[in-house]
Coordinates of N, CA, C and O in Angstrom, one line a residue:
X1 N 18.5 74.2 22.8 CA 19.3 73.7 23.9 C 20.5 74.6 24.1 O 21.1 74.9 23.1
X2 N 20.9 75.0 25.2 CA 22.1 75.5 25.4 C 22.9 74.6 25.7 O 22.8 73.5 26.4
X3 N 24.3 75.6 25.0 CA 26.0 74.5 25.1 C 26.2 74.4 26.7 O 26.2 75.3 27.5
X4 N 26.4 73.3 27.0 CA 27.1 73.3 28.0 C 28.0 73.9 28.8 O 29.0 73.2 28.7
X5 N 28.3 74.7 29.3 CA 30.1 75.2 29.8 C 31.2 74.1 30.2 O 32.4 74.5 30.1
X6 N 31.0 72.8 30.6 CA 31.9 72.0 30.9 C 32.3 71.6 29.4 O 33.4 71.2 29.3
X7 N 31.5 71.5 28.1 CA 31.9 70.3 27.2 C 33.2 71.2 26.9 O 33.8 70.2 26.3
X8 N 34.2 72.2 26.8 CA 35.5 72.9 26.6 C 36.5 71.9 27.5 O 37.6 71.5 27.4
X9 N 35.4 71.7 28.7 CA 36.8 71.3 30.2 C 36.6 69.7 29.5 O 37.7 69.2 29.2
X10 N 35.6 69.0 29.4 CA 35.6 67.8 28.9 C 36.1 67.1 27.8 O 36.1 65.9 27.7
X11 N 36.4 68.1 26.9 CA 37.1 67.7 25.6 C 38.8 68.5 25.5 O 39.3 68.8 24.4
X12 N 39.6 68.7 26.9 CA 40.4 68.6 27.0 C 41.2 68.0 26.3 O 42.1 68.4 25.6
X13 N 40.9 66.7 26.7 CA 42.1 65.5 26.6 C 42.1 65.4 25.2 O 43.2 65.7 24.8
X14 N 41.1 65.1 24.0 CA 41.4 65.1 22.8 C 41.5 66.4 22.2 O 41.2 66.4 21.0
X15 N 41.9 67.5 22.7 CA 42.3 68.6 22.1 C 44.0 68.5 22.4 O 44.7 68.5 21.4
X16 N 44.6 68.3 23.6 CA 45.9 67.9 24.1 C 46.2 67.1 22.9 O 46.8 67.5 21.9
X17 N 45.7 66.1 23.1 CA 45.9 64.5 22.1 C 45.9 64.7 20.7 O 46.4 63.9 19.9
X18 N 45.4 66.0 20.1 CA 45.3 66.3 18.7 C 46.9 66.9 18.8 O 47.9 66.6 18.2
X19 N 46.5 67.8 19.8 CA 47.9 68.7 19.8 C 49.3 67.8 19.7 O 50.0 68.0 18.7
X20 N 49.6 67.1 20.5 CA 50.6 66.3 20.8 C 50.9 65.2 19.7 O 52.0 64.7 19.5
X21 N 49.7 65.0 19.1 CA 50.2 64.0 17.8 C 50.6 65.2 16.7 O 51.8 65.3 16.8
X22 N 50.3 65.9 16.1 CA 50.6 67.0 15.7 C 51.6 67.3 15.7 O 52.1 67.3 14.6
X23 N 52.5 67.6 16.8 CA 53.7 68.0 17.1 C 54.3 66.7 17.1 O 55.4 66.9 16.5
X24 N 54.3 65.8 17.4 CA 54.8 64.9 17.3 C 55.2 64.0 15.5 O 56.2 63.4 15.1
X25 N 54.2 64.3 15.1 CA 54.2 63.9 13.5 C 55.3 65.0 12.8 O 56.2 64.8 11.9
X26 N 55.0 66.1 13.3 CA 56.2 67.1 12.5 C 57.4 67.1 13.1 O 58.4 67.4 12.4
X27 N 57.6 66.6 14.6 CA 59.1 66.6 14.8 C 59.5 65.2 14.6 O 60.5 64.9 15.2
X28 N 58.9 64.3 13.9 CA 59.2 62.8 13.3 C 59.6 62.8 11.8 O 60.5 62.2 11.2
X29 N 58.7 63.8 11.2 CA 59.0 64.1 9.3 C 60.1 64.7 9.8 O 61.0 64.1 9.1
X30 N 60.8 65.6 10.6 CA 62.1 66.4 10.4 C 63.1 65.3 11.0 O 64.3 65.3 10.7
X31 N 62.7 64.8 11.4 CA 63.9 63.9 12.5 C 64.0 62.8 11.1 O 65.0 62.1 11.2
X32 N 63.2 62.7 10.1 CA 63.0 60.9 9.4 C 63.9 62.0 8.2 O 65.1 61.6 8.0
X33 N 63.5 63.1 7.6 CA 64.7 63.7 6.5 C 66.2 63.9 7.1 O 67.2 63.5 6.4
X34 N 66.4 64.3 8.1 CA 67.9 63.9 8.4 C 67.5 62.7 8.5 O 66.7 62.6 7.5
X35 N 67.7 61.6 9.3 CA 68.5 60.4 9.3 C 68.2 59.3 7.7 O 68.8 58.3 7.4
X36 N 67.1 59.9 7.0 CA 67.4 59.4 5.9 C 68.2 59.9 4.5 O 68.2 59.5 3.3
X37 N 69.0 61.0 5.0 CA 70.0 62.1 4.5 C 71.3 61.2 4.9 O 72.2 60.9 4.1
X38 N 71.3 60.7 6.5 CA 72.1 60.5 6.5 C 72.7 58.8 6.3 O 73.9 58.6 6.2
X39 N 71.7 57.8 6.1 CA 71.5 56.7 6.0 C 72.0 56.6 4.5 O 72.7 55.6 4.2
X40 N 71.8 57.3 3.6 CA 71.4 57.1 2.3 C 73.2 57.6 2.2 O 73.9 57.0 1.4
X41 N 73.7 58.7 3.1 CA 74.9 59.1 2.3 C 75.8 57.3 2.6 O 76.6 56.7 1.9
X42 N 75.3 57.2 3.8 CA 76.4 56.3 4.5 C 76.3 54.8 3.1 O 77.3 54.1 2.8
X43 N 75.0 54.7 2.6 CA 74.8 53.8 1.7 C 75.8 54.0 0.6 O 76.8 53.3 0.4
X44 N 75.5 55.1 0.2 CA 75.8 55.8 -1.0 C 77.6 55.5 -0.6 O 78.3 54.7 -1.3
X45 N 78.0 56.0 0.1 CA 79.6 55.5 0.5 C 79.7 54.0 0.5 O 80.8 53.8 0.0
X46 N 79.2 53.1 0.8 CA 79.5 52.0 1.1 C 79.4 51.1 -0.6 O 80.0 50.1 -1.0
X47 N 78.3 51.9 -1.2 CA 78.5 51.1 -2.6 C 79.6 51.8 -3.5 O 80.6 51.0 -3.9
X48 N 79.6 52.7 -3.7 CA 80.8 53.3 -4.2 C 82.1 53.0 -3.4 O 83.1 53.6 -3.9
X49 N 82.4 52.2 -2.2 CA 83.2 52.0 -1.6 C 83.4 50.6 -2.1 O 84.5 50.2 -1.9
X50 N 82.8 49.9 -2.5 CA 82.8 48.6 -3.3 C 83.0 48.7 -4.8 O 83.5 47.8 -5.5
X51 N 82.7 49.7 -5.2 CA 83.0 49.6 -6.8 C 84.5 50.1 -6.7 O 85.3 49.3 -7.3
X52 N 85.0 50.8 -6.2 CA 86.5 51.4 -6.4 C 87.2 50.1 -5.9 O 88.2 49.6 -6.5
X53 N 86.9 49.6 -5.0 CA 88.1 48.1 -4.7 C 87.5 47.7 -5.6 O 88.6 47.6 -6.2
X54 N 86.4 47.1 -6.5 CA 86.5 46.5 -7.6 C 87.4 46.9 -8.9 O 88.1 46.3 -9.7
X55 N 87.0 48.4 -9.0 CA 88.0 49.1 -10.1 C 89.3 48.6 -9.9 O 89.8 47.9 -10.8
X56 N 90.2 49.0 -8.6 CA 91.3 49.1 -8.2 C 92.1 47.3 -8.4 O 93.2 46.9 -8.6
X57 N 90.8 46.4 -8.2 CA 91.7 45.2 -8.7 C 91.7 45.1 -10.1 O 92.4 44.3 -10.7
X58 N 90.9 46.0 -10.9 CA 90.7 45.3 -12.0 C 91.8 46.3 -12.6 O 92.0 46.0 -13.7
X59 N 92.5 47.1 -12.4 CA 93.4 47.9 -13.1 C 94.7 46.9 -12.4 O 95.5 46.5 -13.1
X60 N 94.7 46.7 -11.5 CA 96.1 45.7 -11.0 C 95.9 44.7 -11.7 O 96.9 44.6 -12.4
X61 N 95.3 44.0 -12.0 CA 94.9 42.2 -12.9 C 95.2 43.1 -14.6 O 96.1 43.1 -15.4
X62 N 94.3 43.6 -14.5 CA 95.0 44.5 -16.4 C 96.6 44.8 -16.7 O 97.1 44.8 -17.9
X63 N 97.3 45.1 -15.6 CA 98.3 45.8 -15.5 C 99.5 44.3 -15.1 O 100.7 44.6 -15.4
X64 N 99.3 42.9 -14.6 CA 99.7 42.2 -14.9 C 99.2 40.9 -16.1 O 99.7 39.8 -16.2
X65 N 98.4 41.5 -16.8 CA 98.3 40.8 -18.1 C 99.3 41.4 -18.9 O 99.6 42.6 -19.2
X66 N 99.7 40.1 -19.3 CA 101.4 40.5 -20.6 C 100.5 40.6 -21.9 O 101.1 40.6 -22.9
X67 N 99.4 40.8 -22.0 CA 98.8 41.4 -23.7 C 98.7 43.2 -23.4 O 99.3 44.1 -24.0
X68 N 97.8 43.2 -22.1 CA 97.4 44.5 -21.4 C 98.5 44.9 -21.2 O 98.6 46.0 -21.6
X69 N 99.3 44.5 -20.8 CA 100.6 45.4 -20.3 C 101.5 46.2 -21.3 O 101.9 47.4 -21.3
X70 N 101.5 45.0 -22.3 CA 102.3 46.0 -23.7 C 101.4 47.1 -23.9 O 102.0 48.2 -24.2
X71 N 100.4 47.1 -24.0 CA 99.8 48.2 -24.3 C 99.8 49.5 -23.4 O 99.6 50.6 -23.7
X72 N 99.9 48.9 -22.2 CA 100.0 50.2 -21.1 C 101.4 50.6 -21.1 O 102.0 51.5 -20.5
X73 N 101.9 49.4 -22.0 CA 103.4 50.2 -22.0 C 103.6 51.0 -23.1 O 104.8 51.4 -23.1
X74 N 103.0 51.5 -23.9 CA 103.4 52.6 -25.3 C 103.0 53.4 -24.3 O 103.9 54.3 -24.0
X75 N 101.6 53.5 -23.6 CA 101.5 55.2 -23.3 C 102.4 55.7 -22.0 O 102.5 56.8 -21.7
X76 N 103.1 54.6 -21.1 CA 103.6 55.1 -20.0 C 105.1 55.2 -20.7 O 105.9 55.6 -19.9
X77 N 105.5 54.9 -21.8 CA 106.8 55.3 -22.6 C 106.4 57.0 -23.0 O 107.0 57.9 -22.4
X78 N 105.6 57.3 -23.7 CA 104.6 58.7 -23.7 C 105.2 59.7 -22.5 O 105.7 60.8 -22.7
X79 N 104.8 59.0 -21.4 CA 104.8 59.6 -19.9 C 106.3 60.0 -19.6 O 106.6 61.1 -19.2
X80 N 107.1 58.8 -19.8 CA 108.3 59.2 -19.1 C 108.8 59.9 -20.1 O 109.6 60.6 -19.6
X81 N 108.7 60.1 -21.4 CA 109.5 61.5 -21.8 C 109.1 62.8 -21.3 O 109.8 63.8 -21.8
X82 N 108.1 63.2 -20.2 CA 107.8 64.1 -19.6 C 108.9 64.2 -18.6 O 109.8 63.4 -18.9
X83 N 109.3 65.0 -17.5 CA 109.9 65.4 -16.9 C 109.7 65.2 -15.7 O 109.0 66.1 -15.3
X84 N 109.9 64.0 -14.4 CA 109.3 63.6 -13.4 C 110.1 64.4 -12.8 O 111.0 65.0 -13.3
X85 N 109.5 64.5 -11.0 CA 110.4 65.3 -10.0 C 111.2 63.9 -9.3 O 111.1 62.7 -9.3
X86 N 111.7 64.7 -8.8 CA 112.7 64.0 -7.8 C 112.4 62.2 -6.6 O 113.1 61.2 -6.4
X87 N 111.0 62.7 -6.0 CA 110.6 62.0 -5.2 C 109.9 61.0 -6.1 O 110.2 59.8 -5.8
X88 N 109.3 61.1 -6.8 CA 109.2 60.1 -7.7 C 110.1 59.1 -8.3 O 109.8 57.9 -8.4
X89 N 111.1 59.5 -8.7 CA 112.8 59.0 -9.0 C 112.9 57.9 -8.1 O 113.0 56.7 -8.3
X90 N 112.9 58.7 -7.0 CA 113.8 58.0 -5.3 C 112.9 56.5 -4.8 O 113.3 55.6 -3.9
X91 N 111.6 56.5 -5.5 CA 110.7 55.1 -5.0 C 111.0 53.9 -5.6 O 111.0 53.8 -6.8
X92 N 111.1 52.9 -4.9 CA 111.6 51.6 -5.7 C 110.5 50.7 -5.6 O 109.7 50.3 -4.7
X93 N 110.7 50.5 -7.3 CA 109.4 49.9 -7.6 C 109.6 48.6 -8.1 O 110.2 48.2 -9.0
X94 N 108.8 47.8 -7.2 CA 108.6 46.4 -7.9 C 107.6 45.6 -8.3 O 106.6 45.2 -7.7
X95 N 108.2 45.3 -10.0 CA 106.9 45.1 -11.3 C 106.2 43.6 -10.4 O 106.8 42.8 -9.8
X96 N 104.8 43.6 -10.7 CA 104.1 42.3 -9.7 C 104.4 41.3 -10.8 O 105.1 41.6 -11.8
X97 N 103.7 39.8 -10.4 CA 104.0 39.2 -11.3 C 103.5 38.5 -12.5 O 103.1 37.5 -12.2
X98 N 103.5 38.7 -14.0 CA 102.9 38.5 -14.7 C 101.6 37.5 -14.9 O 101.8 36.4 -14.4
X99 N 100.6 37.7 -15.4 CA 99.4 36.6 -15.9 C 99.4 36.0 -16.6 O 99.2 36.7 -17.6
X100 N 99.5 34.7 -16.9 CA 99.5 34.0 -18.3 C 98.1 34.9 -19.1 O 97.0 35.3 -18.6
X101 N 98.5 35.0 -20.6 CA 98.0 36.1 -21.2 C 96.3 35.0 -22.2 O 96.0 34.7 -23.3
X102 N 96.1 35.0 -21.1 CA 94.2 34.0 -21.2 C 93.5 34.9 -21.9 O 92.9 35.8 -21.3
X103 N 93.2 34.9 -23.5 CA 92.0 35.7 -24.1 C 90.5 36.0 -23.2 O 89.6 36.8 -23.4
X104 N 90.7 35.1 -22.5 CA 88.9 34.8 -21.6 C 89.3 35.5 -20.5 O 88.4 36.1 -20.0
X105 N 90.6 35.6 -19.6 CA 90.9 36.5 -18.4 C 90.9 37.9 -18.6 O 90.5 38.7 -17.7
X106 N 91.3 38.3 -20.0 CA 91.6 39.4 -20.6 C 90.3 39.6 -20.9 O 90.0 40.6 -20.2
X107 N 89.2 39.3 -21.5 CA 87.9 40.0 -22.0 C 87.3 40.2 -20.3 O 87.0 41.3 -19.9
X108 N 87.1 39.2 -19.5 CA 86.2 39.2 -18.0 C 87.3 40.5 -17.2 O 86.9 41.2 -16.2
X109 N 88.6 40.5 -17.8 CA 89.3 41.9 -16.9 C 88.5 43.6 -17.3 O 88.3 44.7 -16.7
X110 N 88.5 43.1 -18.7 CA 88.3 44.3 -19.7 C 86.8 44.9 -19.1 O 86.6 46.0 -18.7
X111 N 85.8 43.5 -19.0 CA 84.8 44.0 -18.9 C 83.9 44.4 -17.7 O 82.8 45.1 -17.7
X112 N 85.0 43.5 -16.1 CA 85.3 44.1 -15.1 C 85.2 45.6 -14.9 O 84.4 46.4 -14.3
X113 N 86.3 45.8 -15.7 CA 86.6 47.5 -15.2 C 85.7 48.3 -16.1 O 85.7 49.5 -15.9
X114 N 85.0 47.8 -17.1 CA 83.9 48.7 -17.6 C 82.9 49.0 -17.0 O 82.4 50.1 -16.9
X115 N 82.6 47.7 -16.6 CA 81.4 48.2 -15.2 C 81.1 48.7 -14.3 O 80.0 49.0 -13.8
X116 N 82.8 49.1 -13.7 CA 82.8 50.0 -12.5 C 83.7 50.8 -12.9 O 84.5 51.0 -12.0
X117 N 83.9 51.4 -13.7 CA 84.6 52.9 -14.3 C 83.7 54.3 -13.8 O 82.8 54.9 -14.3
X118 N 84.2 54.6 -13.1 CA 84.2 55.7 -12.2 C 83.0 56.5 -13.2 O 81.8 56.8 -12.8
X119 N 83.9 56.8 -14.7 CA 83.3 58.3 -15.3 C 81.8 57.5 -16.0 O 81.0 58.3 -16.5
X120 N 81.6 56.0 -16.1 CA 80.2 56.0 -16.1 C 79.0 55.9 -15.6 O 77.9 56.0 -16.1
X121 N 79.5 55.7 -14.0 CA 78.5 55.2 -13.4 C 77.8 57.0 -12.8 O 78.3 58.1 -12.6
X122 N 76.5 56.3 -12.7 CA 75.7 57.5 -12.5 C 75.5 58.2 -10.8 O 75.0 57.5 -9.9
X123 N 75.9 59.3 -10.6 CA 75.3 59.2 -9.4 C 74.2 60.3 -8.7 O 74.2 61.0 -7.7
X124 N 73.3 60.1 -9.9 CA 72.1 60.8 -9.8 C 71.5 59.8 -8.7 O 71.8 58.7 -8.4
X125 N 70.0 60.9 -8.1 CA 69.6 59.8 -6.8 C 68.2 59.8 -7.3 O 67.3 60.6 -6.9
X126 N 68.0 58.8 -8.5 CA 66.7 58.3 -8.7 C 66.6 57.1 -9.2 O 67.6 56.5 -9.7
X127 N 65.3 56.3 -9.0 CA 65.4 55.3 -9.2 C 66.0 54.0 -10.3 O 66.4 52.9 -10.2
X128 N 66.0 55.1 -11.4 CA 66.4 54.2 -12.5 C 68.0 53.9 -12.3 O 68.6 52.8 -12.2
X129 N 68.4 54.9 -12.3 CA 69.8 55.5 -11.3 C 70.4 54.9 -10.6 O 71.6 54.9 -10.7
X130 N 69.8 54.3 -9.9 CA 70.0 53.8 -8.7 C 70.0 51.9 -8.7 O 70.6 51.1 -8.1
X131 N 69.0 51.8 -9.7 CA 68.8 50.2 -9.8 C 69.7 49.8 -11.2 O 69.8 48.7 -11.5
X132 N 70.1 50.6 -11.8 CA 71.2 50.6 -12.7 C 72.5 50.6 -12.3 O 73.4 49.7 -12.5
X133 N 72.4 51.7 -11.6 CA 74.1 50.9 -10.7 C 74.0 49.9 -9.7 O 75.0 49.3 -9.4
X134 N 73.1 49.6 -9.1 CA 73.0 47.8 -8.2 C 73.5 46.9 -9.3 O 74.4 46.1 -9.4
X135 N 72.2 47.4 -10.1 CA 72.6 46.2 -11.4 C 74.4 45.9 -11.5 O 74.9 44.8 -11.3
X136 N 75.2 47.0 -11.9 CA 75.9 46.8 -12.5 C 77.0 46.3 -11.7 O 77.9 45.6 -12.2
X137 N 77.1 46.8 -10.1 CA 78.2 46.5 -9.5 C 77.6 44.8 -9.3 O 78.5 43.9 -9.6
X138 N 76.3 44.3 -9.0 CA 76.1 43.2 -9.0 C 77.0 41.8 -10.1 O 77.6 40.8 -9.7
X139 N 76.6 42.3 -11.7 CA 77.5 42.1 -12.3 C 78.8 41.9 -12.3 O 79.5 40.9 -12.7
X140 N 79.0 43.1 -11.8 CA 80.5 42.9 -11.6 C 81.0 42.3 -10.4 O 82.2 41.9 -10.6
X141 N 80.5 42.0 -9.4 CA 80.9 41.2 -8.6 C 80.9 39.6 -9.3 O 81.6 38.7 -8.9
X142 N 80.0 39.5 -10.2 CA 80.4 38.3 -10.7 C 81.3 38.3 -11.6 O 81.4 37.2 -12.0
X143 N 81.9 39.0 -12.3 CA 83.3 38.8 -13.0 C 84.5 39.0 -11.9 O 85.6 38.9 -12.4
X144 N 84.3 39.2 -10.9 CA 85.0 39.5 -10.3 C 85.5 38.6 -9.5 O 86.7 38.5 -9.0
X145 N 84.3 37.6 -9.2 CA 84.8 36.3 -8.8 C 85.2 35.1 -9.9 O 85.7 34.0 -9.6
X146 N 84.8 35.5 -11.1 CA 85.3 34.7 -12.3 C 86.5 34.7 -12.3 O 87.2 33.8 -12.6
X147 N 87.0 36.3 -12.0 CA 88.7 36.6 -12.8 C 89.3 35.8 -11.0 O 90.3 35.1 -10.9
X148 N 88.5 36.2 -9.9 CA 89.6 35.7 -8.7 C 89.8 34.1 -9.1 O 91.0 33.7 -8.9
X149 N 89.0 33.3 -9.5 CA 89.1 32.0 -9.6 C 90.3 31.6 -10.8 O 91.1 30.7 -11.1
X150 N 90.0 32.6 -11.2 CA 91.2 31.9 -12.7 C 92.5 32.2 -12.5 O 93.4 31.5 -12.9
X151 N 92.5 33.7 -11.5 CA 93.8 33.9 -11.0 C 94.2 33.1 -10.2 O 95.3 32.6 -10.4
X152 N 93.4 32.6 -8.9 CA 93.8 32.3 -8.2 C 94.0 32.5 -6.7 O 94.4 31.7 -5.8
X153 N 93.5 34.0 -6.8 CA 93.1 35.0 -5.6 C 92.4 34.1 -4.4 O 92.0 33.0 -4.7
X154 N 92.2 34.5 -3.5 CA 91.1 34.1 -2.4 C 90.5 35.4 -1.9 O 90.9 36.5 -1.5
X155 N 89.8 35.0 -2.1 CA 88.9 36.6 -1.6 C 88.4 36.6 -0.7 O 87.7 37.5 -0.3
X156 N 88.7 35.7 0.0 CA 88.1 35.8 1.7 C 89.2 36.2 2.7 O 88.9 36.3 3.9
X157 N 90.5 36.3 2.3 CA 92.0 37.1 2.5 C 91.7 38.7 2.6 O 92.0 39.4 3.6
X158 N 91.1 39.0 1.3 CA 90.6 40.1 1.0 C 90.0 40.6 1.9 O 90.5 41.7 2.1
X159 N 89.1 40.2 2.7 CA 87.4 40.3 2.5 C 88.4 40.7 4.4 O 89.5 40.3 4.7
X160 N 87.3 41.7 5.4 CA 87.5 42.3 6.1 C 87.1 41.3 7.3 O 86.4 40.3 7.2
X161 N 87.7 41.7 8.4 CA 87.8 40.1 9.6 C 86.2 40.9 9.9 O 85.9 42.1 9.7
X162 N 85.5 39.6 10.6 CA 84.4 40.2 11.4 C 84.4 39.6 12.7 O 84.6 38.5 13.0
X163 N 83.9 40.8 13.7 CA 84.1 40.3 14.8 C 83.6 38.8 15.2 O 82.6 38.3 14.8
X164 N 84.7 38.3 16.1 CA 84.8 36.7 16.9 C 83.1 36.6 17.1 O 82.4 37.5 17.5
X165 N 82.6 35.4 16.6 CA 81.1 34.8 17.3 C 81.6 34.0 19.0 O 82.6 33.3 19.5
X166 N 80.5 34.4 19.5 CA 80.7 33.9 20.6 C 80.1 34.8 22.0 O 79.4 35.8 22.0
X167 N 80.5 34.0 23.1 CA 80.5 35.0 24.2 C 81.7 36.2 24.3 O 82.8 36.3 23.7
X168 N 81.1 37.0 25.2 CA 82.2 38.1 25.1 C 82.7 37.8 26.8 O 81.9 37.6 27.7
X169 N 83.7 37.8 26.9 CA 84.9 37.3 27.9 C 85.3 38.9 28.3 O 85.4 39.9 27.6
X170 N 85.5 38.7 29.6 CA 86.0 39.6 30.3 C 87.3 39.8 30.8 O 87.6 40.8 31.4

């Protein structure tokens, strides 16, 4: 039997159609590595943007604990025999106000800021990596509402306004 000359013109459409998915699959793999480049950094900021305000209260709550304090006070005595500049001098500083000095506020402070200490957490990007530090800031969000409770905090003060529910008015 001889080939036809039309079956080229007739199988057009699924040669187009191979083509077009084709190109289409490769400018979707390149388009899916950026935006999951950039999805992952924006993650990656946002959890680490949660551990540092957790750090950052847990060194202020440490720093008004009167057990914690004495002790942050031998090494910042250390400090000031150093030689400060000027602009440093000129700021007026005023001490917050003390914690009653609770063995159980002091261990959930202590153990607070261990879990989100900067120089342990990992920030390799693999899985174990990754479900290790969920884990841990997880954790620590629950000491974190332990120590707000005992202090006294409201964390919904804290906590960022979100836009009005409702209609939107013109």
């Amino acid at each position: 039997m001889a080939s036809d000359p039309f079956d080229d013109v007739l199988n057009l459409e699924d040669q187009y159609y191979d083509q077009g998915y084709q190109q289409g699959y490769d400018d979707g793999y390149q388009a899916g590595k950026i935006e999951g480049r950039s999805v992952g950094l924006k993650t990656g900021y946002e959890k680490f943007l949660e551990a540092g305000r957790m750090q950052g209260k847990a060194i202020v709550w440490a720093n008004r604990i009167s057990n914690l304090r004495a002790a942050a006070a031998e090494n910042s005595a250390e400090l000031k025999s150093q030689p400060q500049d000027a602009s440093a001098a000129a700021t007026d500083r005023r001490p917050l106000p003390a914690l009653p000095g609770n063995p159980r506020l002091e261990k959930n402070v202590t153990s607070l800021y261990a879990l989100v200490e900067p120089g342990t957490l990992s920030t390799e990007n693999n899985d174990e990596a990754v479900n290790d530090f969920d884990d841990r800031v997880k954790r620590a969000q629950g000491k974190l509402k332990i120590v707000e409770r005992s202090v006294g905090e409201d964390r919904e003060k804290d906590a960022p306004q979100s836009p009005r529910q409702g209609r939107n008015e013109i």
